[in-house]
Amino acid sequence: MTVTPQIRAADPGAKVVFGGLLLARPENGPNNNDGKPFNFLEGALRTGAGPYFDILAFHSYPTYFEVVGVNNAHVDFDKHSRTFGGVWASRGGATLGKMAFLREVMQRYGINKPLFLNETGLLCDDRYVPGSGSCNAAAPTLQQAQANHLIRSSMRAIAAGVESYIWYTLQGPGWRHAGLLDGSQQPRPAYTALKTAIERLNEVRIPPQPFTGYGAGFEAYRFSGNGFVLDVVWSVDDTLRQIMLPAGSFIAAYTRDGAPIAPTVSGGTATLNVGFENIYLKRKP
């Protein structure tokens, strides 16, 4: 309330960002009477802070863990019931749940600020003993899980209207092994997934719309381009599913990592297999 007027006086175009909210303590769930972490924003707004910031920042840091008997690269950690003790799973996952919660709090005070996911990643807390059900940083599935999580969380966030999305961090190995680069500063799968997403989305308009046209078992987001649409789509679990569309509407398809995909064409129908890893499907509207 003291600093913001001075910032705006010096630079009327400056944007003041509320310090990123961690919202990560499961024992302090997202309601009005349960503890300090989730009540911090409410307290600030109650004291009249609403007019003194322009963007509300928050963090989202699910933790990778190993489960016996499943492909751990194909677990949706953004929505898993073990994420932060299940606090956010019941609200649609860490990414969407936090966005909805923050908007609910702001709405109670009559404000609507843009949301900024200024720190996110899929962490590996290897302080625990490998094999204990927690994270093993040497597990080959960890890096694939991070790449899959990056696409899921970013698509959900931008479709829900987040203004900015930042994976923390670029340099490796990063905080709790979440760097986009490894310890030798070479690209990890999450780096390649992010690079591919940027390349594909450079030719479309943002934000996308959630798309349900492929039916149950898929999660998809549709972007509009000039004379085409681009669907980012994946199977919601480890089941390999098929998308069928008129062969004449198919333009191109790519894997999560950017490799071209050729559909199977028969009788005027193009068929593509879609697994847990997303594909990019460019087609005529």
PDB file of C-alpha atoms in Angstrom:
ATOM      1  CA  MET A   1       0.000   0.000   0.000  1.00  0.00           C
ATOM      2  CA  THR A   2       3.035   2.202   0.377  1.00  0.00           C
ATOM      3  CA  VAL A   3       5.307   0.817  -2.323  1.00  0.00           C
ATOM      4  CA  THR A   4       2.817   0.247  -5.157  1.00  0.00           C
ATOM      5  CA  PRO A   5       1.800   3.920  -5.555  1.00  0.00           C
ATOM      6  CA  GLN A   6       5.491   4.815  -5.818  1.00  0.00           C
ATOM      7  CA  ILE A   7       6.047   2.145  -8.471  1.00  0.00           C
ATOM      8  CA  ARG A   8       3.104   3.369 -10.516  1.00  0.00           C
ATOM      9  CA  ALA A   9       4.165   6.978 -10.161  1.00  0.00           C
ATOM     10  CA  ALA A  10       7.627   6.118 -11.506  1.00  0.00           C
ATOM     11  CA  ASP A  11       6.292   3.856 -14.278  1.00  0.00           C
ATOM     12  CA  PRO A  12       2.544   3.966 -14.998  1.00  0.00           C
ATOM     13  CA  GLY A  13       2.879   0.866 -17.162  1.00  0.00           C
ATOM     14  CA  ALA A  14       4.489  -1.275 -14.473  1.00  0.00           C
ATOM     15  CA  LYS A  15       2.688  -4.411 -13.289  1.00  0.00           C
ATOM     16  CA  VAL A  16       2.894  -5.351  -9.628  1.00  0.00           C
ATOM     17  CA  VAL A  17       2.939  -9.115  -9.018  1.00  0.00           C
ATOM     18  CA  PHE A  18       1.671 -10.563  -5.736  1.00  0.00           C
ATOM     19  CA  GLY A  19       4.375 -12.827  -4.273  1.00  0.00           C
ATOM     20  CA  GLY A  20       3.931 -16.391  -5.524  1.00  0.00           C
ATOM     21  CA  LEU A  21       1.674 -18.425  -3.220  1.00  0.00           C
ATOM     22  CA  LEU A  22       2.926 -21.946  -2.513  1.00  0.00           C
ATOM     23  CA  LEU A  23      -0.411 -23.415  -1.319  1.00  0.00           C
ATOM     24  CA  ALA A  24       1.267 -26.733  -0.691  1.00  0.00           C
ATOM     25  CA  ARG A  25       0.580 -27.746   2.901  1.00  0.00           C
ATOM     26  CA  PRO A  26      -1.954 -30.584   2.942  1.00  0.00           C
ATOM     27  CA  GLU A  27      -2.694 -30.160   6.643  1.00  0.00           C
ATOM     28  CA  ASN A  28      -4.003 -26.683   5.839  1.00  0.00           C
ATOM     29  CA  GLY A  29      -6.656 -27.383   3.248  1.00  0.00           C
ATOM     30  CA  PRO A  30      -8.338 -24.787   1.023  1.00  0.00           C
ATOM     31  CA  ASN A  31     -11.200 -23.513   3.139  1.00  0.00           C
ATOM     32  CA  ASN A  32     -11.743 -20.528   5.395  1.00  0.00           C
ATOM     33  CA  ASN A  33     -10.743 -21.784   8.832  1.00  0.00           C
ATOM     34  CA  ASP A  34      -7.887 -24.195   8.535  1.00  0.00           C
ATOM     35  CA  GLY A  35      -4.473 -22.530   8.668  1.00  0.00           C
ATOM     36  CA  LYS A  36      -2.096 -19.809   7.598  1.00  0.00           C
ATOM     37  CA  PRO A  37      -0.870 -20.851   4.117  1.00  0.00           C
ATOM     38  CA  PHE A  38      -4.314 -20.868   2.522  1.00  0.00           C
ATOM     39  CA  ASN A  39      -5.537 -17.854   4.460  1.00  0.00           C
ATOM     40  CA  PHE A  40      -2.646 -15.554   3.542  1.00  0.00           C
ATOM     41  CA  LEU A  41      -4.325 -14.192   0.414  1.00  0.00           C
ATOM     42  CA  GLU A  42      -7.614 -13.803   2.235  1.00  0.00           C
ATOM     43  CA  GLY A  43      -5.886 -11.839   4.980  1.00  0.00           C
ATOM     44  CA  ALA A  44      -4.192  -9.552   2.472  1.00  0.00           C
ATOM     45  CA  LEU A  45      -7.448  -8.846   0.659  1.00  0.00           C
ATOM     46  CA  ARG A  46      -9.280  -8.321   3.934  1.00  0.00           C
ATOM     47  CA  THR A  47      -6.848  -5.533   4.797  1.00  0.00           C
ATOM     48  CA  GLY A  48      -7.500  -3.827   1.459  1.00  0.00           C
ATOM     49  CA  ALA A  49      -4.586  -5.056  -0.684  1.00  0.00           C
ATOM     50  CA  GLY A  50      -6.739  -5.684  -3.763  1.00  0.00           C
ATOM     51  CA  PRO A  51      -6.039  -2.408  -5.584  1.00  0.00           C
ATOM     52  CA  TYR A  52      -2.316  -2.621  -4.914  1.00  0.00           C
ATOM     53  CA  PHE A  53      -1.325  -5.545  -7.129  1.00  0.00           C
ATOM     54  CA  ASP A  54      -2.031  -6.356 -10.783  1.00  0.00           C
ATOM     55  CA  ILE A  55      -1.203 -10.056 -11.119  1.00  0.00           C
ATOM     56  CA  LEU A  56      -1.690 -12.906  -8.651  1.00  0.00           C
ATOM     57  CA  ALA A  57       1.159 -15.434  -8.776  1.00  0.00           C
ATOM     58  CA  PHE A  58       1.097 -18.978  -7.439  1.00  0.00           C
ATOM     59  CA  HIS A  59       3.210 -22.137  -7.444  1.00  0.00           C
ATOM     60  CA  SER A  60       2.380 -25.765  -8.209  1.00  0.00           C
ATOM     61  CA  TYR A  61       4.874 -28.497  -7.325  1.00  0.00           C
ATOM     62  CA  PRO A  62       3.531 -32.040  -7.339  1.00  0.00           C
ATOM     63  CA  THR A  63       6.061 -34.673  -6.312  1.00  0.00           C
ATOM     64  CA  TYR A  64       6.930 -37.738  -8.363  1.00  0.00           C
ATOM     65  CA  PHE A  65       6.798 -41.007  -6.469  1.00  0.00           C
ATOM     66  CA  GLU A  66       7.165 -44.622  -7.451  1.00  0.00           C
ATOM     67  CA  VAL A  67       4.341 -47.125  -7.289  1.00  0.00           C
ATOM     68  CA  VAL A  68       4.970 -50.846  -7.699  1.00  0.00           C
ATOM     69  CA  GLY A  69       3.121 -52.480 -10.565  1.00  0.00           C
ATOM     70  CA  VAL A  70       2.429 -49.415 -12.721  1.00  0.00           C
ATOM     71  CA  ASN A  71       4.300 -47.454 -15.372  1.00  0.00           C
ATOM     72  CA  ASN A  72       5.318 -44.478 -13.266  1.00  0.00           C
ATOM     73  CA  ALA A  73       5.929 -42.363 -16.366  1.00  0.00           C
ATOM     74  CA  HIS A  74       2.209 -42.741 -17.059  1.00  0.00           C
ATOM     75  CA  VAL A  75       0.824 -41.412 -13.777  1.00  0.00           C
ATOM     76  CA  ASP A  76      -1.011 -38.087 -13.857  1.00  0.00           C
ATOM     77  CA  PHE A  77       0.706 -36.513 -10.868  1.00  0.00           C
ATOM     78  CA  ASP A  78      -1.157 -33.247 -11.386  1.00  0.00           C
ATOM     79  CA  LYS A  79      -4.399 -35.015 -10.427  1.00  0.00           C
ATOM     80  CA  HIS A  80      -3.231 -37.918  -8.292  1.00  0.00           C
ATOM     81  CA  SER A  81      -4.946 -38.356  -4.923  1.00  0.00           C
ATOM     82  CA  ARG A  82      -1.557 -38.438  -3.221  1.00  0.00           C
ATOM     83  CA  THR A  83      -0.671 -34.982  -4.536  1.00  0.00           C
ATOM     84  CA  PHE A  84      -0.375 -32.754  -1.462  1.00  0.00           C
ATOM     85  CA  GLY A  85      -2.279 -35.323   0.540  1.00  0.00           C
ATOM     86  CA  GLY A  86      -5.188 -35.245  -1.872  1.00  0.00           C
ATOM     87  CA  VAL A  87      -6.105 -31.640  -1.078  1.00  0.00           C
ATOM     88  CA  TRP A  88      -6.164 -30.596  -4.715  1.00  0.00           C
ATOM     89  CA  ALA A  89      -7.185 -33.893  -6.300  1.00  0.00           C
ATOM     90  CA  SER A  90     -10.765 -33.351  -5.156  1.00  0.00           C
ATOM     91  CA  ARG A  91     -10.761 -29.923  -6.828  1.00  0.00           C
ATOM     92  CA  GLY A  92      -9.609 -31.095 -10.264  1.00  0.00           C
ATOM     93  CA  GLY A  93      -5.887 -31.363  -9.608  1.00  0.00           C
ATOM     94  CA  ALA A  94      -3.089 -29.090  -8.453  1.00  0.00           C
ATOM     95  CA  THR A  95      -3.130 -26.784 -11.482  1.00  0.00           C
ATOM     96  CA  LEU A  96      -6.865 -26.270 -11.999  1.00  0.00           C
ATOM     97  CA  GLY A  97      -7.740 -26.620  -8.323  1.00  0.00           C
ATOM     98  CA  LYS A  98      -5.400 -23.848  -7.268  1.00  0.00           C
ATOM     99  CA  MET A  99      -6.618 -21.552 -10.031  1.00  0.00           C
ATOM    100  CA  ALA A 100     -10.240 -22.099  -9.034  1.00  0.00           C
ATOM    101  CA  PHE A 101      -9.457 -21.602  -5.346  1.00  0.00           C
ATOM    102  CA  LEU A 102      -7.631 -18.313  -5.931  1.00  0.00           C
ATOM    103  CA  ARG A 103     -10.446 -17.014  -8.107  1.00  0.00           C
ATOM    104  CA  GLU A 104     -12.983 -17.964  -5.441  1.00  0.00           C
ATOM    105  CA  VAL A 105     -11.082 -16.005  -2.816  1.00  0.00           C
ATOM    106  CA  MET A 106     -10.716 -12.953  -5.063  1.00  0.00           C
ATOM    107  CA  GLN A 107     -14.388 -13.075  -5.985  1.00  0.00           C
ATOM    108  CA  ARG A 108     -15.345 -12.739  -2.315  1.00  0.00           C
ATOM    109  CA  TYR A 109     -13.598  -9.381  -2.321  1.00  0.00           C
ATOM    110  CA  GLY A 110     -14.881  -8.182  -5.654  1.00  0.00           C
ATOM    111  CA  ILE A 111     -11.623  -8.400  -7.579  1.00  0.00           C
ATOM    112  CA  ASN A 112     -10.492 -10.374 -10.620  1.00  0.00           C
ATOM    113  CA  LYS A 113      -6.749 -10.336 -11.237  1.00  0.00           C
ATOM    114  CA  PRO A 114      -4.856 -12.326 -13.898  1.00  0.00           C
ATOM    115  CA  LEU A 115      -3.203 -15.488 -12.621  1.00  0.00           C
ATOM    116  CA  PHE A 116       0.506 -16.179 -13.129  1.00  0.00           C
ATOM    117  CA  LEU A 117       1.849 -19.713 -12.563  1.00  0.00           C
ATOM    118  CA  ASN A 118       5.318 -18.389 -11.916  1.00  0.00           C
ATOM    119  CA  GLU A 119       6.850 -21.621 -10.573  1.00  0.00           C
ATOM    120  CA  THR A 120       5.927 -25.173 -11.410  1.00  0.00           C
ATOM    121  CA  GLY A 121       7.584 -28.525 -11.980  1.00  0.00           C
ATOM    122  CA  LEU A 122       7.387 -32.195 -11.075  1.00  0.00           C
ATOM    123  CA  LEU A 123       9.765 -32.677  -8.167  1.00  0.00           C
ATOM    124  CA  CYS A 124      11.799 -35.670  -7.075  1.00  0.00           C
ATOM    125  CA  ASP A 125      12.454 -35.558  -3.346  1.00  0.00           C
ATOM    126  CA  ASP A 126      15.236 -38.132  -3.118  1.00  0.00           C
ATOM    127  CA  ARG A 127      15.846 -37.532   0.565  1.00  0.00           C
ATOM    128  CA  TYR A 128      13.794 -40.683   0.963  1.00  0.00           C
ATOM    129  CA  VAL A 129      15.230 -44.145   0.480  1.00  0.00           C
ATOM    130  CA  PRO A 130      14.685 -45.485  -3.054  1.00  0.00           C
ATOM    131  CA  GLY A 131      12.174 -48.302  -2.957  1.00  0.00           C
ATOM    132  CA  SER A 132      10.208 -46.767  -0.121  1.00  0.00           C
ATOM    133  CA  GLY A 133       7.432 -45.650  -2.448  1.00  0.00           C
ATOM    134  CA  SER A 134       8.886 -42.173  -2.727  1.00  0.00           C
ATOM    135  CA  CYS A 135      11.185 -40.816  -5.410  1.00  0.00           C
ATOM    136  CA  ASN A 136      14.324 -42.336  -6.842  1.00  0.00           C
ATOM    137  CA  ALA A 137      16.138 -39.693  -8.892  1.00  0.00           C
ATOM    138  CA  ALA A 138      17.882 -42.415 -10.912  1.00  0.00           C
ATOM    139  CA  ALA A 139      14.603 -43.959 -12.057  1.00  0.00           C
ATOM    140  CA  PRO A 140      14.385 -43.811 -15.863  1.00  0.00           C
ATOM    141  CA  THR A 141      10.663 -43.095 -15.634  1.00  0.00           C
ATOM    142  CA  LEU A 142      11.145 -39.829 -13.703  1.00  0.00           C
ATOM    143  CA  GLN A 143      12.207 -37.735 -16.683  1.00  0.00           C
ATOM    144  CA  GLN A 144       9.443 -39.107 -18.886  1.00  0.00           C
ATOM    145  CA  ALA A 145       6.932 -38.365 -16.144  1.00  0.00           C
ATOM    146  CA  GLN A 146       8.193 -34.783 -15.985  1.00  0.00           C
ATOM    147  CA  ALA A 147       7.751 -34.342 -19.741  1.00  0.00           C
ATOM    148  CA  ASN A 148       4.205 -35.709 -19.592  1.00  0.00           C
ATOM    149  CA  HIS A 149       3.395 -33.561 -16.575  1.00  0.00           C
ATOM    150  CA  LEU A 150       4.697 -30.436 -18.299  1.00  0.00           C
ATOM    151  CA  ILE A 151       2.282 -30.864 -21.201  1.00  0.00           C
ATOM    152  CA  ARG A 152      -0.693 -31.739 -19.010  1.00  0.00           C
ATOM    153  CA  SER A 153      -0.223 -28.920 -16.531  1.00  0.00           C
ATOM    154  CA  SER A 154       0.584 -26.281 -19.158  1.00  0.00           C
ATOM    155  CA  MET A 155      -2.378 -27.137 -21.409  1.00  0.00           C
ATOM    156  CA  ARG A 156      -4.766 -27.141 -18.451  1.00  0.00           C
ATOM    157  CA  ALA A 157      -3.381 -23.863 -17.159  1.00  0.00           C
ATOM    158  CA  ILE A 158      -3.483 -21.899 -20.397  1.00  0.00           C
ATOM    159  CA  ALA A 159      -6.939 -23.248 -21.280  1.00  0.00           C
ATOM    160  CA  ALA A 160      -8.143 -22.046 -17.868  1.00  0.00           C
ATOM    161  CA  GLY A 161      -6.742 -18.578 -18.534  1.00  0.00           C
ATOM    162  CA  VAL A 162      -3.396 -18.429 -16.758  1.00  0.00           C
ATOM    163  CA  GLU A 163      -1.401 -15.486 -18.103  1.00  0.00           C
ATOM    164  CA  SER A 164       2.074 -17.016 -17.788  1.00  0.00           C
ATOM    165  CA  TYR A 165       3.519 -20.478 -17.156  1.00  0.00           C
ATOM    166  CA  ILE A 166       7.094 -20.960 -15.936  1.00  0.00           C
ATOM    167  CA  TRP A 167       8.739 -24.334 -15.326  1.00  0.00           C
ATOM    168  CA  TYR A 168      11.353 -24.029 -12.582  1.00  0.00           C
ATOM    169  CA  THR A 169      14.066 -24.205 -13.634  1.00  0.00           C
ATOM    170  CA  LEU A 170      16.110 -24.362 -16.843  1.00  0.00           C
ATOM    171  CA  GLN A 171      19.513 -25.238 -15.372  1.00  0.00           C
ATOM    172  CA  GLY A 172      20.107 -28.786 -14.231  1.00  0.00           C
ATOM    173  CA  PRO A 173      19.831 -30.804 -12.227  1.00  0.00           C
ATOM    174  CA  GLY A 174      17.562 -28.146 -10.695  1.00  0.00           C
ATOM    175  CA  TRP A 175      15.689 -28.012  -7.426  1.00  0.00           C
ATOM    176  CA  ARG A 176      14.820 -31.598  -6.530  1.00  0.00           C
ATOM    177  CA  HIS A 177      15.854 -32.786  -9.987  1.00  0.00           C
ATOM    178  CA  ALA A 178      13.234 -30.758 -11.877  1.00  0.00           C
ATOM    179  CA  GLY A 179      15.583 -28.838 -14.191  1.00  0.00           C
ATOM    180  CA  LEU A 180      14.847 -28.894 -17.898  1.00  0.00           C
ATOM    181  CA  LEU A 181      18.553 -29.652 -18.322  1.00  0.00           C
ATOM    182  CA  ASP A 182      20.492 -32.368 -16.520  1.00  0.00           C
ATOM    183  CA  GLY A 183      23.593 -31.969 -14.377  1.00  0.00           C
ATOM    184  CA  SER A 184      25.715 -31.706 -17.536  1.00  0.00           C
ATOM    185  CA  GLN A 185      23.322 -29.037 -18.878  1.00  0.00           C
ATOM    186  CA  GLN A 186      22.029 -31.337 -21.598  1.00  0.00           C
ATOM    187  CA  PRO A 187      18.318 -31.424 -22.523  1.00  0.00           C
ATOM    188  CA  ARG A 188      16.043 -33.718 -20.578  1.00  0.00           C
ATOM    189  CA  PRO A 189      12.757 -35.006 -22.080  1.00  0.00           C
ATOM    190  CA  ALA A 190      10.819 -32.134 -20.458  1.00  0.00           C
ATOM    191  CA  TYR A 191      13.012 -29.653 -22.355  1.00  0.00           C
ATOM    192  CA  THR A 192      12.227 -31.377 -25.649  1.00  0.00           C
ATOM    193  CA  ALA A 193       8.514 -31.513 -24.815  1.00  0.00           C
ATOM    194  CA  LEU A 194       8.451 -27.790 -24.015  1.00  0.00           C
ATOM    195  CA  LYS A 195      10.433 -26.923 -27.140  1.00  0.00           C
ATOM    196  CA  THR A 196       8.027 -28.939 -29.299  1.00  0.00           C
ATOM    197  CA  ALA A 197       4.975 -27.349 -27.663  1.00  0.00           C
ATOM    198  CA  ILE A 198       6.345 -23.867 -28.352  1.00  0.00           C
ATOM    199  CA  GLU A 199       7.046 -24.751 -31.989  1.00  0.00           C
ATOM    200  CA  ARG A 200       3.561 -26.165 -32.531  1.00  0.00           C
ATOM    201  CA  LEU A 201       1.730 -23.373 -30.690  1.00  0.00           C
ATOM    202  CA  ASN A 202       3.590 -20.619 -32.543  1.00  0.00           C
ATOM    203  CA  GLU A 203       1.185 -21.093 -35.461  1.00  0.00           C
ATOM    204  CA  VAL A 204      -2.086 -20.989 -33.501  1.00  0.00           C
ATOM    205  CA  ARG A 205      -4.062 -18.629 -31.307  1.00  0.00           C
ATOM    206  CA  ILE A 206      -4.041 -18.874 -27.529  1.00  0.00           C
ATOM    207  CA  PRO A 207      -5.903 -19.804 -25.361  1.00  0.00           C
ATOM    208  CA  PRO A 208      -7.326 -23.120 -26.522  1.00  0.00           C
ATOM    209  CA  GLN A 209     -10.691 -24.589 -25.635  1.00  0.00           C
ATOM    210  CA  PRO A 210     -11.151 -27.958 -23.915  1.00  0.00           C
ATOM    211  CA  PHE A 211     -12.310 -30.367 -26.628  1.00  0.00           C
ATOM    212  CA  THR A 212     -14.514 -33.389 -25.899  1.00  0.00           C
ATOM    213  CA  GLY A 213     -15.158 -34.502 -29.458  1.00  0.00           C
ATOM    214  CA  TYR A 214     -12.927 -37.569 -29.249  1.00  0.00           C
ATOM    215  CA  GLY A 215     -15.067 -39.141 -26.533  1.00  0.00           C
ATOM    216  CA  ALA A 216     -14.392 -40.804 -23.209  1.00  0.00           C
ATOM    217  CA  GLY A 217     -10.836 -41.704 -22.322  1.00  0.00           C
ATOM    218  CA  PHE A 218      -9.262 -38.679 -23.988  1.00  0.00           C
ATOM    219  CA  GLU A 219      -8.271 -35.255 -22.724  1.00  0.00           C
ATOM    220  CA  ALA A 220      -7.853 -32.703 -25.484  1.00  0.00           C
ATOM    221  CA  TYR A 221      -7.394 -28.978 -26.057  1.00  0.00           C
ATOM    222  CA  ARG A 222      -8.208 -27.336 -29.381  1.00  0.00           C
ATOM    223  CA  PHE A 223      -6.278 -24.358 -30.743  1.00  0.00           C
ATOM    224  CA  SER A 224      -7.452 -22.340 -33.746  1.00  0.00           C
ATOM    225  CA  GLY A 225      -5.141 -21.584 -36.652  1.00  0.00           C
ATOM    226  CA  ASN A 226      -5.641 -20.025 -40.065  1.00  0.00           C
ATOM    227  CA  GLY A 227      -7.751 -22.589 -41.880  1.00  0.00           C
ATOM    228  CA  PHE A 228      -6.981 -25.433 -39.475  1.00  0.00           C
ATOM    229  CA  VAL A 229      -7.261 -26.519 -35.865  1.00  0.00           C
ATOM    230  CA  LEU A 230      -4.542 -28.027 -33.706  1.00  0.00           C
ATOM    231  CA  ASP A 231      -5.607 -30.544 -31.073  1.00  0.00           C
ATOM    232  CA  VAL A 232      -3.296 -31.448 -28.219  1.00  0.00           C
ATOM    233  CA  VAL A 233      -4.672 -34.782 -27.083  1.00  0.00           C
ATOM    234  CA  TRP A 234      -3.715 -37.706 -24.858  1.00  0.00           C
ATOM    235  CA  SER A 235      -5.180 -40.819 -23.281  1.00  0.00           C
ATOM    236  CA  VAL A 236      -6.179 -40.202 -19.666  1.00  0.00           C
ATOM    237  CA  ASP A 237      -4.577 -43.447 -18.507  1.00  0.00           C
ATOM    238  CA  ASP A 238      -2.173 -46.095 -19.768  1.00  0.00           C
ATOM    239  CA  THR A 239      -4.696 -47.383 -22.333  1.00  0.00           C
ATOM    240  CA  LEU A 240      -3.798 -47.013 -26.005  1.00  0.00           C
ATOM    241  CA  ARG A 241      -6.821 -45.486 -27.732  1.00  0.00           C
ATOM    242  CA  GLN A 242      -7.671 -44.661 -31.325  1.00  0.00           C
ATOM    243  CA  ILE A 243      -8.806 -41.460 -32.998  1.00  0.00           C
ATOM    244  CA  MET A 244     -10.576 -41.855 -36.313  1.00  0.00           C
ATOM    245  CA  LEU A 245     -11.308 -38.962 -38.643  1.00  0.00           C
ATOM    246  CA  PRO A 246     -12.039 -38.451 -42.330  1.00  0.00           C
ATOM    247  CA  ALA A 247      -8.790 -38.886 -44.223  1.00  0.00           C
ATOM    248  CA  GLY A 248      -9.439 -35.668 -46.110  1.00  0.00           C
ATOM    249  CA  SER A 249      -9.429 -33.630 -42.904  1.00  0.00           C
ATOM    250  CA  PHE A 250      -6.014 -34.859 -41.763  1.00  0.00           C
ATOM    251  CA  ILE A 251      -3.140 -32.411 -42.273  1.00  0.00           C
ATOM    252  CA  ALA A 252      -0.326 -33.585 -39.962  1.00  0.00           C
ATOM    253  CA  ALA A 253       0.387 -35.152 -36.603  1.00  0.00           C
ATOM    254  CA  TYR A 254       3.385 -35.129 -34.278  1.00  0.00           C
ATOM    255  CA  THR A 255       4.498 -36.917 -31.149  1.00  0.00           C
ATOM    256  CA  ARG A 256       5.069 -35.150 -27.846  1.00  0.00           C
ATOM    257  CA  ASP A 257       8.701 -34.784 -28.878  1.00  0.00           C
ATOM    258  CA  GLY A 258       8.038 -33.529 -32.414  1.00  0.00           C
ATOM    259  CA  ALA A 259       8.397 -36.618 -34.598  1.00  0.00           C
ATOM    260  CA  PRO A 260       5.895 -36.814 -37.496  1.00  0.00           C
ATOM    261  CA  ILE A 261       3.133 -39.410 -37.210  1.00  0.00           C
ATOM    262  CA  ALA A 262       1.591 -41.064 -40.241  1.00  0.00           C
ATOM    263  CA  PRO A 263      -1.994 -42.263 -39.735  1.00  0.00           C
ATOM    264  CA  THR A 264      -3.323 -45.579 -40.956  1.00  0.00           C
ATOM    265  CA  VAL A 265      -5.694 -44.802 -43.825  1.00  0.00           C
ATOM    266  CA  SER A 266      -8.420 -47.235 -44.881  1.00  0.00           C
ATOM    267  CA  GLY A 267     -11.727 -46.667 -46.633  1.00  0.00           C
ATOM    268  CA  GLY A 268     -11.460 -42.907 -46.389  1.00  0.00           C
ATOM    269  CA  THR A 269     -10.773 -42.961 -42.640  1.00  0.00           C
ATOM    270  CA  ALA A 270      -7.502 -41.964 -40.994  1.00  0.00           C
ATOM    271  CA  THR A 271      -6.715 -43.674 -37.687  1.00  0.00           C
ATOM    272  CA  LEU A 272      -4.162 -42.550 -35.113  1.00  0.00           C
ATOM    273  CA  ASN A 273      -3.112 -44.328 -31.941  1.00  0.00           C
ATOM    274  CA  VAL A 274      -2.977 -42.112 -28.859  1.00  0.00           C
ATOM    275  CA  GLY A 275      -1.382 -43.172 -25.592  1.00  0.00           C
ATOM    276  CA  PHE A 276      -0.516 -41.445 -22.347  1.00  0.00           C
ATOM    277  CA  GLU A 277       2.017 -39.250 -24.137  1.00  0.00           C
ATOM    278  CA  ASN A 278       0.245 -36.476 -26.003  1.00  0.00           C
ATOM    279  CA  ILE A 279       0.150 -36.008 -29.739  1.00  0.00           C
ATOM    280  CA  TYR A 280      -0.421 -32.864 -31.785  1.00  0.00           C
ATOM    281  CA  LEU A 281      -3.109 -33.361 -34.418  1.00  0.00           C
ATOM    282  CA  LYS A 282      -3.384 -30.703 -37.111  1.00  0.00           C
ATOM    283  CA  ARG A 283      -6.579 -31.033 -39.099  1.00  0.00           C
ATOM    284  CA  LYS A 284      -9.167 -29.141 -41.098  1.00  0.00           C
ATOM    285  CA  PRO A 285     -12.009 -27.709 -38.988  1.00  0.00           C
TER     286      PRO A 285
END
